[in-house]
Coordinates of N, CA, C and O in Angstrom, one line a residue:
X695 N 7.0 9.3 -19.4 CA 6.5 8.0 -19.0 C 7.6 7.0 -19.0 O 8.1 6.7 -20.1
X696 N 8.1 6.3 -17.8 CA 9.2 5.5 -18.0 C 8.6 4.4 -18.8 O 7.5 4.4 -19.4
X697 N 9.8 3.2 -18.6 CA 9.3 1.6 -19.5 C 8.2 1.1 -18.4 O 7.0 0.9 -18.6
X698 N 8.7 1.1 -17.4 CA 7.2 0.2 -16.9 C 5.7 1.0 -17.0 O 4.6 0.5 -17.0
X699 N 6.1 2.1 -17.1 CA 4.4 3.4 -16.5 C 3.8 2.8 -18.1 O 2.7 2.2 -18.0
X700 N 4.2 2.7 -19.4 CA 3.9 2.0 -20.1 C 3.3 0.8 -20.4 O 2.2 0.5 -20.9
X701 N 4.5 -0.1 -19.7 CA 3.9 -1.7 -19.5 C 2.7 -1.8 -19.3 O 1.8 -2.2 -20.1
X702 N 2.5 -1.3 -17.7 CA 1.6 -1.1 -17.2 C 0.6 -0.8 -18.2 O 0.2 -1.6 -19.0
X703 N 0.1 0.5 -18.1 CA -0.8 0.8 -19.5 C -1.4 0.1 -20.6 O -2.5 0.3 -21.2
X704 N -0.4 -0.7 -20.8 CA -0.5 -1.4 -22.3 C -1.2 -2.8 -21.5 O -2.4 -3.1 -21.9
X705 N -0.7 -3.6 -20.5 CA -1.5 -4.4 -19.7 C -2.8 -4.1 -19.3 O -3.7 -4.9 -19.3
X706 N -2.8 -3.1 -18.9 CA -4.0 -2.5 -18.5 C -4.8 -2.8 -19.6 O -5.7 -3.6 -19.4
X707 N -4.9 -2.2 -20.9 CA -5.7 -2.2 -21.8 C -6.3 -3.1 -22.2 O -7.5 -3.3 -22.4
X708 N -5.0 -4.1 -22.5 CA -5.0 -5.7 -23.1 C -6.5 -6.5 -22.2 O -7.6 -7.1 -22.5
X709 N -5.9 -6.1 -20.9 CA -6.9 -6.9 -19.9 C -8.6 -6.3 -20.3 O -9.6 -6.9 -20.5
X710 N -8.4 -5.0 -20.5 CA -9.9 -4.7 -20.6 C -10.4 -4.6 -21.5 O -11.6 -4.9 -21.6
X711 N -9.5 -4.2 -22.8 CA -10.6 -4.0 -24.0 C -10.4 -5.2 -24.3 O -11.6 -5.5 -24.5
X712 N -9.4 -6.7 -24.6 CA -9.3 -7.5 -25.4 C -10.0 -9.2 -24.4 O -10.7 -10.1 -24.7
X713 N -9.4 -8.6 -23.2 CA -9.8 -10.0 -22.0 C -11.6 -9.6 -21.5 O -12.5 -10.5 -21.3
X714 N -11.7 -8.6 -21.4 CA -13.3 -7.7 -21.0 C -13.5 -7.8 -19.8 O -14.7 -8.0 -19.5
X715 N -12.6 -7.7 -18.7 CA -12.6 -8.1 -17.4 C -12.0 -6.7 -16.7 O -11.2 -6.0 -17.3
X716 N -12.5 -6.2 -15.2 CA -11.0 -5.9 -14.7 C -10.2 -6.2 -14.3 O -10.5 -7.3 -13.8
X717 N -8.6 -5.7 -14.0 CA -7.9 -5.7 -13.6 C -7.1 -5.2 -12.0 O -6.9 -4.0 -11.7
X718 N -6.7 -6.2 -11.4 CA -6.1 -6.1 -9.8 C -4.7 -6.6 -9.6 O -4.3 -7.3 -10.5
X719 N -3.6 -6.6 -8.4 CA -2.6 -6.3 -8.5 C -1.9 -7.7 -8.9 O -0.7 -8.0 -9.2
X720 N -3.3 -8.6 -8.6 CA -2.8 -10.4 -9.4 C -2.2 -10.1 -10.7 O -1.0 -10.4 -10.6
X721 N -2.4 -9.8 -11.4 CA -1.9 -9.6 -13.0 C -1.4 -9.0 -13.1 O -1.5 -8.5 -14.2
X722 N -0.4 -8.4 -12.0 CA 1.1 -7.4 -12.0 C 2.2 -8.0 -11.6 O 3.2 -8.4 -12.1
X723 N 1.4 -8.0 -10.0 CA 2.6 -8.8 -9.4 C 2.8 -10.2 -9.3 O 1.9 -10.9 -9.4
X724 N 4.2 -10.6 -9.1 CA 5.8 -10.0 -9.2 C 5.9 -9.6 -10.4 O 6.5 -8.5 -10.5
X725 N 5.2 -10.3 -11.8 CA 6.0 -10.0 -12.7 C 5.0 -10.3 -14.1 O 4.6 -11.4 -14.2
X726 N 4.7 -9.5 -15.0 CA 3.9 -9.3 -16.1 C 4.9 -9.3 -17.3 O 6.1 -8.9 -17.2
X727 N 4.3 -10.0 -18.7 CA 4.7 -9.4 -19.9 C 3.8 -8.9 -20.6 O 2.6 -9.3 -20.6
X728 N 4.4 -7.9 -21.6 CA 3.8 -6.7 -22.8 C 4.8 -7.1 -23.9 O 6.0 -7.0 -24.0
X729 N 3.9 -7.4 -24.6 CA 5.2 -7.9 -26.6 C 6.4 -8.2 -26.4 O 7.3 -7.6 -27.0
X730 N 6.5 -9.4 -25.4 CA 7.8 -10.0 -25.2 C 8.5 -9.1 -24.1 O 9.3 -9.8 -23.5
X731 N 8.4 -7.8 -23.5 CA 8.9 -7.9 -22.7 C 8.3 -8.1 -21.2 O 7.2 -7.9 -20.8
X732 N 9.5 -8.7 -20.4 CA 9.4 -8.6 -19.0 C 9.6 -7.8 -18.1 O 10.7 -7.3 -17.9
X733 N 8.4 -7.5 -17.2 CA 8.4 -6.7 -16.5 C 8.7 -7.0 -14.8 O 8.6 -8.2 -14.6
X734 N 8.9 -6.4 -13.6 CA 8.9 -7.0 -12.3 C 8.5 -5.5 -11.7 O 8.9 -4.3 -11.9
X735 N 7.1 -6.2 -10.6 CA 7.0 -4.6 -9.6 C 6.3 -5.2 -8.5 O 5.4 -6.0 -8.5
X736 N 7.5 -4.6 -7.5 CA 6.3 -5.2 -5.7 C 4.7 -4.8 -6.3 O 4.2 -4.6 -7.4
X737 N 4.3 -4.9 -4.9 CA 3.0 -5.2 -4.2 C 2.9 -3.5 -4.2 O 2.1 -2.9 -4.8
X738 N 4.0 -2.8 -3.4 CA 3.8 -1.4 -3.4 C 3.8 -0.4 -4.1 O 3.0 0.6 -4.0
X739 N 4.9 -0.5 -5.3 CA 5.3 0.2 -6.7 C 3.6 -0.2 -7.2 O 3.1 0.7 -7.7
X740 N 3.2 -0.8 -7.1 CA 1.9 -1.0 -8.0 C 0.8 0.0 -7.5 O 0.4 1.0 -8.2
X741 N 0.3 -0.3 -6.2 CA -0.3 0.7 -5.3 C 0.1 2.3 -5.8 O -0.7 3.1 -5.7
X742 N 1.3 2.6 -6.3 CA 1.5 4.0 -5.5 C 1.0 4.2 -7.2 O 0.0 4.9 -7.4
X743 N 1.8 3.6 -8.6 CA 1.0 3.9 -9.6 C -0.5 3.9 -9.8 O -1.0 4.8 -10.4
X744 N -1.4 2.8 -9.2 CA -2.8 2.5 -8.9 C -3.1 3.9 -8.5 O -4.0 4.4 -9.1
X745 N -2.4 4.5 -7.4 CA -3.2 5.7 -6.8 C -2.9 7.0 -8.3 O -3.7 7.6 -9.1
X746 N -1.4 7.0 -8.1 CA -1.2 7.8 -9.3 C -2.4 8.3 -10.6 O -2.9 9.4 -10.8
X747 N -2.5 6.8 -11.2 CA -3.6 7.3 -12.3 C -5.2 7.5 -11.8 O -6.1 8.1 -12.3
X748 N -5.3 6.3 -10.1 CA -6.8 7.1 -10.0 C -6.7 8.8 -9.6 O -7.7 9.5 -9.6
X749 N -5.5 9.6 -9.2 CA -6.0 11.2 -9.3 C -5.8 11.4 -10.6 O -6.5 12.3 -11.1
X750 N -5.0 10.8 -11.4 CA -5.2 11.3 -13.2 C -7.1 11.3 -13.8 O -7.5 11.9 -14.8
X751 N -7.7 10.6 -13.0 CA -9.1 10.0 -13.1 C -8.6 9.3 -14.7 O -9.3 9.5 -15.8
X752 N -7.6 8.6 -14.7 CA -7.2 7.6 -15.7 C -8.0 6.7 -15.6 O -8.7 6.4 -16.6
X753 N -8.0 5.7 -14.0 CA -9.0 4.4 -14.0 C -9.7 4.8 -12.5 O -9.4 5.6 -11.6
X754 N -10.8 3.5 -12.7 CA -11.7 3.5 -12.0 C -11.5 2.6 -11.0 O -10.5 1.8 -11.2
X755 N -12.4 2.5 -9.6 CA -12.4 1.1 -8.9 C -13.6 0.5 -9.2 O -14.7 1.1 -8.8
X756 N -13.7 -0.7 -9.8 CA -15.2 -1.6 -10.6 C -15.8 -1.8 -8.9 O -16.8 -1.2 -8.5
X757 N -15.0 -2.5 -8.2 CA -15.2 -3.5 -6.6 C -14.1 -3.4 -6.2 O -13.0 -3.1 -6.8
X758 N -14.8 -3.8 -4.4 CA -13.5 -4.1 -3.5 C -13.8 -5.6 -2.8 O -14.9 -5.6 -2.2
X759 N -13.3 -6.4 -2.9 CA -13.3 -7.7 -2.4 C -12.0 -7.9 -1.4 O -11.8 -7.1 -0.4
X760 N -10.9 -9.1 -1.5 CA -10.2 -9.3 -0.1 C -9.2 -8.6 -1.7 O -8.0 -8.7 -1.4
X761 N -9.4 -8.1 -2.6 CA -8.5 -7.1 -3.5 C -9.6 -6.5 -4.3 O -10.8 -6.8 -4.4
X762 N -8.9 -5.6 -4.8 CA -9.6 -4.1 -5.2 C -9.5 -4.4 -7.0 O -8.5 -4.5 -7.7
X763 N -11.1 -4.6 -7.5 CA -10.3 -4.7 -9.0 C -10.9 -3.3 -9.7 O -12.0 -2.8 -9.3
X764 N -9.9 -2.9 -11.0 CA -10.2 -1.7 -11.6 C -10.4 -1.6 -12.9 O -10.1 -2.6 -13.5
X765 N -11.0 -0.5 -13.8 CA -10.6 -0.2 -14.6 C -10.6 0.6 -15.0 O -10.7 1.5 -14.2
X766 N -10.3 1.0 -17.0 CA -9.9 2.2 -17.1 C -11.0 2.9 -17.3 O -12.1 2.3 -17.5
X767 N -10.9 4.1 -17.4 CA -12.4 5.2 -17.5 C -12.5 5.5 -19.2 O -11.7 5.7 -20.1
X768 N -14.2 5.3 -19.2 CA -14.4 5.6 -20.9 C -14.0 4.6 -21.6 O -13.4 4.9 -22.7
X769 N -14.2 3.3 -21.1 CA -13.5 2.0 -22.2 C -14.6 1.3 -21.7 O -14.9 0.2 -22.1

């Protein structure tokens, strides 16, 4: 798992178990932080992870509106 497949993850969680909301590619892109650090990922690096963990059946899609919001499965 590189540094960002992490970031990610750890954002991911923050948003859902601590914020109780889901999460969409607003709260990625350009550029997110996780415990001080900074992260940066297009519009597309996001998508192709987004797809990535929905075949892990890692996360879900909650809705689709004019963006797609998600979360994770079993939280």
């Amino acid at each position: 798992m590189s540094d960002l497949d992490l970031g990610l993850w750890k954002r991911m969680l923050h948003i859902v178990q601590e914020e109780h909301r889901p999460f969409s590619f607003t709260d990625f892109v350009p550029t997110f932080s996780v415990e001080g650090q900074k992260y940066s990922i297009s519009r597309g690096t996001f998508g192709n992870k987004i797809s990535a963990l929905q075949k892990q059946e890692k996360i879900a899609v909650v809705y689709h509106s004019s963006q797609t919001f998600y979360t994770i499965k079993n939280i």
